[in-house]
Amino acid sequence: MKSEERKINPFVENEGYVERLVSEVTETAITKRKDTNRYALLMRAAAAMALVVTIGGVSWMYTNSQKVEEAPLDAFLNSISDEEASMLENYYVEDVYIDEWE
């Protein structure tokens, strides 16, 4: 039985067609490879720029957060002398009601 089996190709192509098809596909693959290399280079450059911008932004935010302004009360307390500070400790205001004020 096996000897009688034949390999039958449903489609017949001539050699010129196959060679032309292979050469066209090869040229297309080479062209796309060059385009892919350009695209990959562009993507690497874009990723590097994004990384630089991200690191720069984070470092800028970190340095700005380190600059803490002094509170107005702290600035006032630092500007007064020890005698004036001791006077502030003993400062007391009695409650004044509107009935007593008149």
mmCIF file of C-alpha atoms in Angstrom:
data_model
loop_
_atom_site.group_PDB
_atom_site.id
_atom_site.type_symbol
_atom_site.label_atom_id
_atom_site.label_comp_id
_atom_site.label_asym_id
_atom_site.label_seq_id
_atom_site.Cartn_x
_atom_site.Cartn_y
_atom_site.Cartn_z
ATOM 1 C CA MET A 1 0.000 0.000 0.000
ATOM 2 C CA LYS A 2 2.750 2.412 0.877
ATOM 3 C CA SER A 3 4.411 2.034 -2.441
ATOM 4 C CA GLU A 4 1.268 3.164 -4.171
ATOM 5 C CA GLU A 5 0.926 6.364 -2.141
ATOM 6 C CA ARG A 6 1.963 9.409 -4.045
ATOM 7 C CA LYS A 7 2.670 12.887 -2.936
ATOM 8 C CA ILE A 8 0.355 15.191 -4.796
ATOM 9 C CA ASN A 9 0.845 18.979 -4.670
ATOM 10 C CA PRO A 10 -2.452 20.772 -5.054
ATOM 11 C CA PHE A 11 -0.747 23.916 -6.366
ATOM 12 C CA VAL A 12 2.059 24.104 -8.834
ATOM 13 C CA GLU A 13 4.543 26.968 -8.678
ATOM 14 C CA ASN A 14 7.348 27.595 -11.051
ATOM 15 C CA GLU A 15 10.882 28.180 -9.735
ATOM 16 C CA GLY A 16 11.016 31.834 -10.865
ATOM 17 C CA TYR A 17 7.928 32.696 -8.827
ATOM 18 C CA VAL A 18 9.275 31.093 -5.663
ATOM 19 C CA GLU A 19 12.701 32.736 -6.014
ATOM 20 C CA ARG A 20 11.138 36.166 -6.643
ATOM 21 C CA LEU A 21 8.813 35.712 -3.657
ATOM 22 C CA VAL A 22 11.701 34.735 -1.363
ATOM 23 C CA SER A 23 13.840 37.666 -2.536
ATOM 24 C CA GLU A 24 10.985 40.165 -2.028
ATOM 25 C CA VAL A 25 10.299 38.858 1.456
ATOM 26 C CA THR A 26 14.024 39.004 2.287
ATOM 27 C CA GLU A 27 14.282 42.628 1.105
ATOM 28 C CA THR A 28 11.169 43.550 3.095
ATOM 29 C CA ALA A 29 12.590 41.925 6.217
ATOM 30 C CA ILE A 30 15.896 43.803 5.834
ATOM 31 C CA THR A 31 14.066 47.110 5.326
ATOM 32 C CA LYS A 32 11.832 46.540 8.329
ATOM 33 C CA ARG A 33 14.874 45.591 10.409
ATOM 34 C CA LYS A 34 16.468 48.947 9.604
ATOM 35 C CA ASP A 35 13.224 50.720 10.503
ATOM 36 C CA THR A 36 12.996 48.693 13.708
ATOM 37 C CA ASN A 37 16.535 49.726 14.633
ATOM 38 C CA ARG A 38 15.630 53.395 14.127
ATOM 39 C CA TYR A 39 12.457 52.935 16.155
ATOM 40 C CA ALA A 40 14.350 51.166 18.940
ATOM 41 C CA LEU A 41 16.930 53.962 19.008
ATOM 42 C CA LEU A 42 14.162 56.553 19.188
ATOM 43 C CA MET A 43 12.443 54.643 22.003
ATOM 44 C CA ARG A 44 15.709 54.387 23.947
ATOM 45 C CA ALA A 45 16.290 58.114 23.579
ATOM 46 C CA ALA A 46 12.729 58.869 24.719
ATOM 47 C CA ALA A 47 13.094 56.557 27.719
ATOM 48 C CA ALA A 48 16.392 58.193 28.669
ATOM 49 C CA MET A 49 14.840 61.666 28.450
ATOM 50 C CA ALA A 50 11.885 60.543 30.576
ATOM 51 C CA LEU A 51 14.287 59.137 33.152
ATOM 52 C CA VAL A 52 16.285 62.379 33.264
ATOM 53 C CA VAL A 53 13.135 64.468 33.645
ATOM 54 C CA THR A 54 11.803 62.182 36.385
ATOM 55 C CA ILE A 55 15.050 62.224 38.363
ATOM 56 C CA GLY A 56 15.336 65.989 37.944
ATOM 57 C CA GLY A 57 11.759 66.557 39.088
ATOM 58 C CA VAL A 58 12.114 64.328 42.121
ATOM 59 C CA SER A 59 15.382 65.953 43.156
ATOM 60 C CA TRP A 60 13.910 69.435 42.668
ATOM 61 C CA MET A 61 10.908 68.526 44.827
ATOM 62 C CA TYR A 62 13.210 67.024 47.471
ATOM 63 C CA THR A 63 15.399 70.129 47.669
ATOM 64 C CA ASN A 64 12.355 72.416 47.854
ATOM 65 C CA SER A 65 10.878 70.358 50.685
ATOM 66 C CA GLN A 66 14.123 70.781 52.640
ATOM 67 C CA LYS A 67 13.696 74.573 52.708
ATOM 68 C CA VAL A 68 11.393 74.990 55.676
ATOM 69 C CA GLU A 69 10.390 78.513 56.495
ATOM 70 C CA GLU A 70 10.553 79.623 60.083
ATOM 71 C CA ALA A 71 7.179 80.178 61.690
ATOM 72 C CA PRO A 72 6.394 83.813 62.574
ATOM 73 C CA LEU A 73 6.093 82.987 66.281
ATOM 74 C CA ASP A 74 9.511 81.315 66.252
ATOM 75 C CA ALA A 75 11.019 84.309 64.463
ATOM 76 C CA PHE A 76 9.534 86.637 67.092
ATOM 77 C CA LEU A 77 10.714 84.511 70.025
ATOM 78 C CA ASN A 78 14.221 84.315 68.569
ATOM 79 C CA SER A 79 14.367 88.100 68.210
ATOM 80 C CA ILE A 80 13.486 88.988 71.821
ATOM 81 C CA SER A 81 15.895 89.023 74.741
ATOM 82 C CA ASP A 82 15.802 86.716 77.765
ATOM 83 C CA GLU A 83 14.334 89.451 79.950
ATOM 84 C CA GLU A 84 11.481 90.004 77.519
ATOM 85 C CA ALA A 85 10.888 86.245 77.342
ATOM 86 C CA SER A 86 10.644 86.026 81.118
ATOM 87 C CA MET A 87 8.085 88.837 81.014
ATOM 88 C CA LEU A 88 6.029 86.816 78.535
ATOM 89 C CA GLU A 89 5.933 83.855 80.911
ATOM 90 C CA ASN A 90 4.251 85.934 83.602
ATOM 91 C CA TYR A 91 1.902 87.768 81.267
ATOM 92 C CA TYR A 92 -1.719 87.381 82.305
ATOM 93 C CA VAL A 93 -4.871 89.056 81.107
ATOM 94 C CA GLU A 94 -7.812 89.125 83.414
ATOM 95 C CA ASP A 95 -11.129 88.300 81.918
ATOM 96 C CA VAL A 96 -12.917 91.547 81.249
ATOM 97 C CA TYR A 97 -16.628 91.330 80.810
ATOM 98 C CA ILE A 98 -18.611 93.926 78.940
ATOM 99 C CA ASP A 99 -20.642 94.777 82.024
ATOM 100 C CA GLU A 100 -17.500 95.617 83.987
ATOM 101 C CA TRP A 101 -15.932 97.602 81.186
ATOM 102 C CA GLU A 102 -18.400 100.458 81.347
#
